[in-house]
Short mmCIF file of C-alpha atoms in Angstrom, two decimals:
data_model
loop_
_atom_site.label_atom_id
_atom_site.label_comp_id
_atom_site.label_asym_id
_atom_site.label_seq_id
_atom_site.Cartn_x
_atom_site.Cartn_y
_atom_site.Cartn_z
CA MET A 1 0.00 0.00 0.00
CA THR A 2 1.43 3.38 -0.98
CA SER A 3 1.69 6.18 1.51
CA THR A 4 -0.97 8.07 -0.46
CA ALA A 5 -3.38 5.14 -0.24
CA GLY A 6 -2.62 4.74 3.44
CA GLU A 7 -3.17 8.43 4.06
CA TYR A 8 -6.50 8.27 2.21
CA LYS A 9 -7.62 5.31 4.33
CA LYS A 10 -6.72 7.15 7.53
CA ILE A 11 -8.46 10.38 6.51
CA SER A 12 -11.44 8.44 5.15
CA ALA A 13 -11.94 6.89 8.60
CA LEU A 14 -11.76 10.34 10.23
CA VAL A 15 -14.37 11.65 7.78
CA ASP A 16 -16.63 8.66 8.50
CA GLU A 17 -16.48 9.42 12.21
CA TRP A 18 -17.22 13.11 11.61
CA LEU A 19 -20.17 12.34 9.33
CA GLU A 20 -21.65 9.98 11.91
CA LEU A 21 -21.65 12.80 14.49
CA HIS A 22 -23.10 15.44 12.14
CA LYS A 23 -25.95 13.61 10.40
CA GLY A 24 -28.59 15.97 9.10
CA GLU A 25 -26.28 18.99 9.02
CA LYS A 26 -25.35 21.01 5.96
CA PHE A 27 -21.61 21.65 5.54
CA ASP A 28 -18.83 22.48 3.13
CA LEU A 29 -15.22 21.33 2.71
CA ASP A 30 -13.82 24.20 4.78
CA LEU A 31 -16.03 23.37 7.77
CA ILE A 32 -15.17 19.67 7.95
CA CYS A 33 -11.45 20.30 7.41
CA ARG A 34 -11.43 23.00 10.08
CA GLN A 35 -13.17 20.76 12.62
CA LEU A 36 -10.86 17.83 11.79
CA GLU A 37 -7.87 20.22 11.96
CA ILE A 38 -6.78 19.26 8.46
CA ARG A 39 -4.81 22.13 6.92
CA GLU A 40 -2.26 20.56 4.59
CA ARG A 41 -3.29 20.84 0.95
CA GLY A 42 -2.75 17.18 0.12
CA ASN A 43 -4.84 16.01 3.07
CA ARG A 44 -7.66 18.46 2.16
CA HIS A 45 -7.64 16.81 -1.26
CA GLN A 46 -8.12 13.42 0.41
CA VAL A 47 -11.11 14.77 2.35
CA SER A 48 -12.58 16.12 -0.90
CA ARG A 49 -11.97 12.76 -2.54
CA LYS A 50 -13.76 10.94 0.28
CA LEU A 51 -16.74 13.31 0.11
CA SER A 52 -16.91 12.83 -3.67
CA TYR A 53 -17.11 9.09 -3.09
CA GLU A 54 -20.01 9.61 -0.66
CA VAL A 55 -21.78 11.63 -3.34
CA LEU A 56 -21.08 9.46 -6.39
CA SER A 57 -21.13 5.92 -5.00
CA GLU A 58 -24.00 3.57 -5.78
CA LYS A 59 -25.33 3.94 -2.21
CA ALA A 60 -24.68 7.67 -1.96
CA ASN A 61 -25.02 9.18 1.51
CA LEU A 62 -24.47 12.79 0.46
CA GLU A 63 -25.73 15.21 -2.16
CA LYS A 64 -23.74 18.23 -3.29
CA ASP A 65 -25.31 21.57 -4.20
CA GLY A 66 -22.68 24.09 -5.19
CA ARG A 67 -20.05 24.02 -2.45
CA PHE A 68 -22.37 22.56 0.18
CA TYR A 69 -23.07 18.94 1.07
CA ARG A 70 -26.24 17.59 2.66
CA PHE A 71 -27.13 14.16 3.99
CA ILE A 72 -29.60 12.13 1.94
CA ASP A 73 -32.54 11.26 4.19
CA ARG A 74 -34.03 7.88 3.23
CA SER A 75 -36.11 7.55 6.39
CA ILE A 76 -39.83 7.05 5.79
CA LYS A 77 -42.65 8.11 8.06
CA SER A 78 -45.76 6.23 6.98
CA ILE A 79 -49.20 7.82 7.44
CA ASP A 80 -51.90 5.55 8.86
CA TRP A 81 -54.95 7.04 7.17
CA VAL A 82 -57.06 3.85 7.35
CA SER A 83 -57.57 4.00 11.12
CA ALA A 84 -57.91 7.80 11.24
CA GLU A 85 -61.10 9.17 12.75
CA GLU A 86 -62.96 11.13 10.05
CA GLY A 87 -64.68 13.12 12.74
CA ASP A 88 -61.37 14.35 14.14
CA ILE A 89 -62.26 18.00 13.59
CA LEU A 90 -62.67 20.89 15.99
CA LYS A 91 -66.40 21.48 15.59
CA GLU A 92 -66.69 23.86 18.52
CA ILE A 93 -64.18 26.42 17.26
CA LYS A 94 -65.81 29.86 17.19
CA PHE A 95 -64.65 32.70 14.97
CA PRO A 96 -65.10 36.41 15.74
CA TYR A 97 -68.61 37.78 15.19
CA GLY A 98 -70.66 40.89 15.86
CA ILE A 99 -71.52 40.77 19.55
CA GLU A 100 -74.01 43.65 19.53
CA ASP A 101 -75.92 42.84 16.32
CA ASP A 102 -75.19 39.08 16.07
CA SER A 103 -73.73 39.51 12.58
CA HIS A 104 -71.43 36.71 11.42
CA PHE A 105 -68.75 35.95 8.86
CA GLY A 106 -70.26 32.47 8.68
CA PHE A 107 -66.91 30.73 8.98
CA GLU A 108 -68.24 28.16 11.48
CA ASP A 109 -70.73 26.97 8.85
CA CYS A 110 -68.24 26.42 6.05
CA MET A 111 -64.71 26.11 7.48
CA VAL A 112 -63.37 22.72 8.58
CA VAL A 113 -60.68 23.07 11.25
CA SER A 114 -58.68 19.96 12.20
CA PRO A 115 -55.95 19.27 14.77
CA GLY A 116 -52.59 20.50 13.50
CA ASP A 117 -54.08 23.19 11.26
CA ILE A 118 -52.46 26.57 10.67
CA LEU A 119 -54.79 29.56 10.39
CA VAL A 120 -53.41 32.88 9.16
CA ILE A 121 -54.76 36.42 9.45
CA ALA A 122 -52.58 38.86 7.48
CA GLY A 123 -53.18 42.60 7.53
CA ASN A 124 -51.57 45.99 7.42
CA SER A 125 -50.93 47.98 10.57
CA ASN A 126 -54.02 48.95 12.57
CA ALA A 127 -56.39 47.05 10.26
CA GLY A 128 -57.80 44.82 13.02
CA LYS A 129 -55.46 41.82 13.29
CA THR A 130 -55.26 42.08 17.07
CA ALA A 131 -59.04 42.54 17.33
CA PHE A 132 -59.47 39.31 15.35
CA CYS A 133 -56.93 37.45 17.51
CA LEU A 134 -58.41 38.62 20.82
CA ASN A 135 -61.97 37.86 19.73
CA PHE A 136 -60.83 34.40 18.58
CA LEU A 137 -59.27 33.92 22.02
CA ALA A 138 -62.35 35.20 23.86
CA ASN A 139 -64.71 32.97 21.90
CA ASN A 140 -62.73 29.79 22.54
CA MET A 141 -61.07 30.06 25.96
CA ASP A 142 -64.03 28.46 27.76
CA LYS A 143 -63.88 25.33 25.56
CA PHE A 144 -60.18 24.93 24.77
CA LEU A 145 -56.79 25.47 26.39
CA CYS A 146 -55.49 28.68 24.85
CA THR A 147 -52.06 30.30 24.66
CA LEU A 148 -51.60 33.84 23.37
CA MET A 149 -48.09 34.92 22.36
CA GLY A 150 -47.60 38.61 21.68
CA ASN A 151 -44.80 41.05 21.11
CA GLU A 152 -46.70 44.28 21.84
CA TYR A 153 -48.78 43.34 24.90
CA LYS A 154 -47.95 45.63 27.79
CA PRO A 155 -49.71 44.44 30.99
CA ALA A 156 -51.76 47.59 31.74
CA LYS A 157 -52.69 48.21 28.09
CA PHE A 158 -53.69 44.59 27.60
CA LYS A 159 -55.83 44.66 30.75
CA ARG A 160 -57.64 47.81 29.57
CA ARG A 161 -58.34 46.19 26.21
CA LEU A 162 -59.79 43.06 27.79
CA LYS A 163 -61.96 45.17 30.09
CA ARG A 164 -63.61 46.70 27.03
CA MET A 165 -64.65 43.19 25.95
CA THR A 166 -67.44 43.15 28.49
CA TRP A 167 -69.24 40.19 26.94
CA VAL A 168 -66.57 37.74 28.19
CA ASN A 169 -65.01 36.93 31.55
CA PRO A 170 -61.29 36.21 31.09
CA LEU A 171 -60.88 34.90 34.66
CA LYS A 172 -61.70 31.60 36.35
CA GLU A 173 -63.56 31.44 39.65
CA ASP A 174 -60.24 31.49 41.53
CA GLY A 175 -59.21 34.73 39.80
CA THR A 176 -56.57 33.21 37.52
CA PRO A 177 -56.67 33.75 33.73
CA LYS A 178 -58.48 31.28 31.49
CA PHE A 179 -55.59 31.50 29.05
CA GLU A 180 -51.81 31.75 29.02
CA LEU A 181 -50.24 35.06 27.92
CA ILE A 182 -46.58 35.01 26.85
CA ASP A 183 -44.25 37.77 25.64
CA ARG A 184 -42.48 36.27 22.61
CA ARG A 185 -40.71 37.82 19.62
CA ASP A 186 -38.99 34.90 17.86
CA ASN A 187 -38.41 31.12 17.96
CA TRP A 188 -42.11 30.56 18.57
CA LYS A 189 -41.91 26.85 17.76
CA ASP A 190 -39.85 26.27 20.91
CA ILE A 191 -42.82 27.00 23.19
CA ILE A 192 -45.79 25.88 21.09
CA ARG A 193 -48.34 24.04 23.25
CA PRO A 194 -49.06 20.91 21.15
CA ASP A 195 -52.68 20.48 22.27
CA ASN A 196 -53.68 24.13 22.72
CA ILE A 197 -55.08 26.85 20.53
CA ASN A 198 -51.86 28.83 19.98
CA ILE A 199 -52.38 32.43 18.92
CA ILE A 200 -49.31 34.39 17.82
CA ASP A 201 -49.89 38.12 17.44
CA TRP A 202 -47.80 38.86 15.50
CA ILE A 203 -44.87 37.29 13.61
CA GLY A 204 -42.61 40.14 12.57
CA LEU A 205 -39.69 39.75 10.16
CA PRO A 206 -37.47 42.36 8.47
CA GLY A 207 -38.28 42.78 4.79
CA ASP A 208 -35.11 41.03 3.66
CA GLU A 209 -35.94 38.00 5.84
CA SER A 210 -39.58 37.57 4.87
CA TYR A 211 -38.65 34.49 2.85
CA ARG A 212 -38.14 32.70 6.20
CA ILE A 213 -41.85 32.73 7.01
CA GLY A 214 -42.42 29.35 5.35
CA GLN A 215 -39.71 27.75 7.50
CA ILE A 216 -41.13 29.42 10.62
CA ILE A 217 -44.67 28.20 9.92
CA ASP A 218 -43.38 24.69 9.17
CA GLY A 219 -41.56 24.68 12.52
CA ILE A 220 -44.69 25.76 14.37
CA GLN A 221 -46.87 23.17 12.65
CA SER A 222 -44.36 20.40 13.37
CA LYS A 223 -44.99 20.94 17.12
CA LEU A 224 -48.79 20.67 16.93
CA LYS A 225 -50.70 17.54 17.89
CA LYS A 226 -54.33 18.05 18.88
CA GLY A 227 -53.94 21.81 18.84
CA ILE A 228 -53.96 24.48 16.15
CA ALA A 229 -52.18 27.80 15.60
CA LEU A 230 -53.60 31.16 14.53
CA LEU A 231 -50.80 33.34 13.18
CA SER A 232 -51.01 37.08 12.66
CA LEU A 233 -48.77 38.47 9.90
CA GLN A 234 -48.03 41.94 8.61
CA LYS A 235 -49.26 42.83 5.13
CA ASP A 236 -48.61 45.82 2.91
CA ILE A 237 -51.66 47.95 2.13
CA GLU A 238 -53.82 46.33 -0.59
CA ALA A 239 -51.28 43.51 -1.12
CA ARG A 240 -52.90 40.15 -1.83
CA LEU A 241 -50.80 38.23 0.76
CA GLY A 242 -48.84 38.93 3.92
CA ARG A 243 -45.07 39.29 4.22
CA GLY A 244 -43.38 36.30 2.66
CA ARG A 245 -46.16 36.14 0.05
CA SER A 246 -46.69 32.57 -1.21
CA TYR A 247 -44.36 31.18 1.48
CA SER A 248 -46.84 32.41 4.09
CA GLU A 249 -49.76 30.72 2.32
CA GLU A 250 -48.43 27.26 1.47
CA LEU A 251 -49.00 25.51 4.81
CA ALA A 252 -52.12 27.41 5.88
CA SER A 253 -55.42 25.55 6.04
CA LEU A 254 -57.19 28.90 6.28
CA TYR A 255 -55.70 32.18 5.06
CA LEU A 256 -57.52 35.45 5.62
CA THR A 257 -56.41 38.97 4.82
CA ILE A 258 -57.73 42.00 6.66
CA ASP A 259 -57.71 45.49 5.18
CA PHE A 260 -59.58 48.56 6.38
CA GLU A 261 -63.08 47.26 7.24
CA ARG A 262 -62.71 44.27 4.92
CA ILE A 263 -61.77 40.58 5.35
CA THR A 264 -61.02 38.39 2.32
CA VAL A 265 -60.88 34.58 2.28
CA ILE A 266 -57.71 33.91 0.28
CA LYS A 267 -57.62 30.18 0.98
CA ALA A 268 -59.89 27.69 2.69
CA LYS A 269 -58.27 24.33 2.07
CA GLU A 270 -61.13 22.23 3.48
CA TRP A 271 -64.67 23.52 3.48
CA LYS A 272 -68.25 22.28 3.57
CA GLY A 273 -71.46 23.58 2.04
CA THR A 274 -70.79 26.88 0.25
CA ASN A 275 -67.26 27.43 -1.04
CA PRO A 276 -65.89 30.45 0.88
CA ASN A 277 -62.76 30.93 -1.24
CA GLY A 278 -62.58 34.43 -2.64
CA LYS A 279 -65.46 35.78 -0.56
CA MET A 280 -65.15 39.22 1.02
CA TYR A 281 -66.81 40.59 4.12
CA GLY A 282 -67.24 44.14 5.31
CA PHE A 283 -67.33 45.10 8.99
CA THR A 284 -66.77 47.96 11.38
CA LEU A 285 -64.87 47.93 14.66
CA LEU A 286 -66.41 49.45 17.77
CA ASN A 287 -65.36 50.00 21.36
CA ALA A 288 -61.77 51.16 20.72
CA GLY A 289 -61.15 48.43 18.17
CA THR A 290 -62.25 45.46 20.27
CA GLN A 291 -65.73 44.68 18.93
CA PHE A 292 -66.80 43.55 15.44
CA HIS A 293 -70.05 45.02 14.12
CA ASN A 294 -72.19 45.00 10.97
CA ILE A 295 -70.50 42.00 9.36
CA ARG A 296 -71.86 41.35 5.87
CA GLU A 297 -70.73 39.90 2.55
CA ILE A 298 -69.46 42.47 0.06
CA LYS A 299 -68.07 42.60 -3.47
CA LYS A 300 -66.20 44.99 -5.75
CA CYS A 301 -68.32 47.90 -6.92
CA PRO A 302 -69.55 46.96 -10.44
CA LYS A 303 -69.72 50.62 -11.42
CA CYS A 304 -66.25 51.95 -10.58
CA TRP A 305 -64.31 48.84 -9.50
CA GLY A 306 -62.78 50.86 -6.69
CA LYS A 307 -61.24 53.45 -9.00
CA ASN A 308 -63.55 56.41 -8.42
CA PRO A 309 -63.44 58.00 -4.96
CA LYS A 310 -66.58 59.97 -5.91
CA CYS A 311 -68.63 56.95 -7.04
CA GLU A 312 -72.20 57.31 -5.81
CA LYS A 313 -72.94 53.57 -5.85
CA CYS A 314 -70.17 52.59 -3.40
CA GLU A 315 -69.66 56.04 -1.84
CA GLY A 316 -66.01 55.87 -2.84
CA THR A 317 -65.22 52.73 -0.84
CA GLY A 318 -64.83 50.53 -3.92
CA TYR A 319 -67.13 47.86 -2.47
CA ILE A 320 -70.87 47.32 -2.07
CA ASP A 321 -72.90 44.93 0.03
CA ILE A 322 -73.94 41.78 -1.82
CA ALA A 323 -77.50 42.42 -0.64
CA GLU A 324 -77.57 45.78 -2.48
CA ASP A 325 -77.26 44.05 -5.84
CA PHE A 326 -80.57 42.20 -5.54
#
C-alpha cells in the first residue's frame, strides 16, 4: 500500500467518524477540514476525494449543491390514514362575530378546522389583526386550552383592552386567567403548546428575511398535535398576501387577509357547504377596536371597481354589500 493510499484510508476513517456525528447537518469542505484540523493541501484533497465518493457511489449518503453537502434522508414516516377518525375536527371552534348585532362571517358553517391546522390572518398595521386574535381567544377560551403569544402586549394596556370586551369573563372562579399570555418575539416553535389553541400576534420579520416565514410556519406546525395555531402576519396595504407572500400561504389551512373594514378569504383548504374561497366581508370595529359590528358579505363595486373616490354607488369605498345588488 502506498503512503498516499494509506493516508487516504486514515483520513477516510476520520471523515466517516465526523459524518456519523453530524448527520442531518449542511456543511462544506472548509467546515469539515477546520473541525478535523486538516490544513495541509494534500490532506484536504483526500477529504474532498472521500466526500466525492459519498456523493457518487452507488449507495450515496451525500448530495452536493454548489459548495455545500447535505445528507440524503431515506427515512420514511408512513401515514396511517385507514384508522384515522374522520370526525377528528374541531367542531366547537368559534370565529369572531358581531356581539351587539349578532352579525357573522359564517366561517363556522363552512370552514373545517382539524388538529394540526395553521390559520393565518394577514393585515396591514391597525387594520384589526389584534381585534381578530383577541376575539378568537375570547370565543374559545371556555372550551379549549389557549395560549396567546404577543410582542406588543404591555400588561396595563392589555388589561384595559380586555376590560372593554365586556361580553366575556377572562378569569376563572379562583381569579386566575383562562388562558396563558406570553411575551415572545422569535423562535415561537420552541414553546408551542401541542394540544392548545396557539395564537401568535404577530410574527414580525425584516423585509429582507420575509422568505423565512415558510420555514417558521413549518416549525410551528411540526410541534402541533391536537392543537392548532392562529398566526397574525403583517401585510402591505392592498397587497394580496402577507409578508413572505406565497411562502406564508403554502401551509395554511385557512388564510384570511384583513384590510380597512374588509376581510377576504384567500384560501380555505377544506370547506363544507358553500365554497368560501374568494369571498369578502365588510365590517366595522367598535369600542376602541375590540368589537366587530355590521359583518356582511361584500363585493367589488360593479360601477367603478374601486377606481372612483366619488362613485355614488359605493360612496367611494370601492365595495358594495352583496345584498344591495338584488
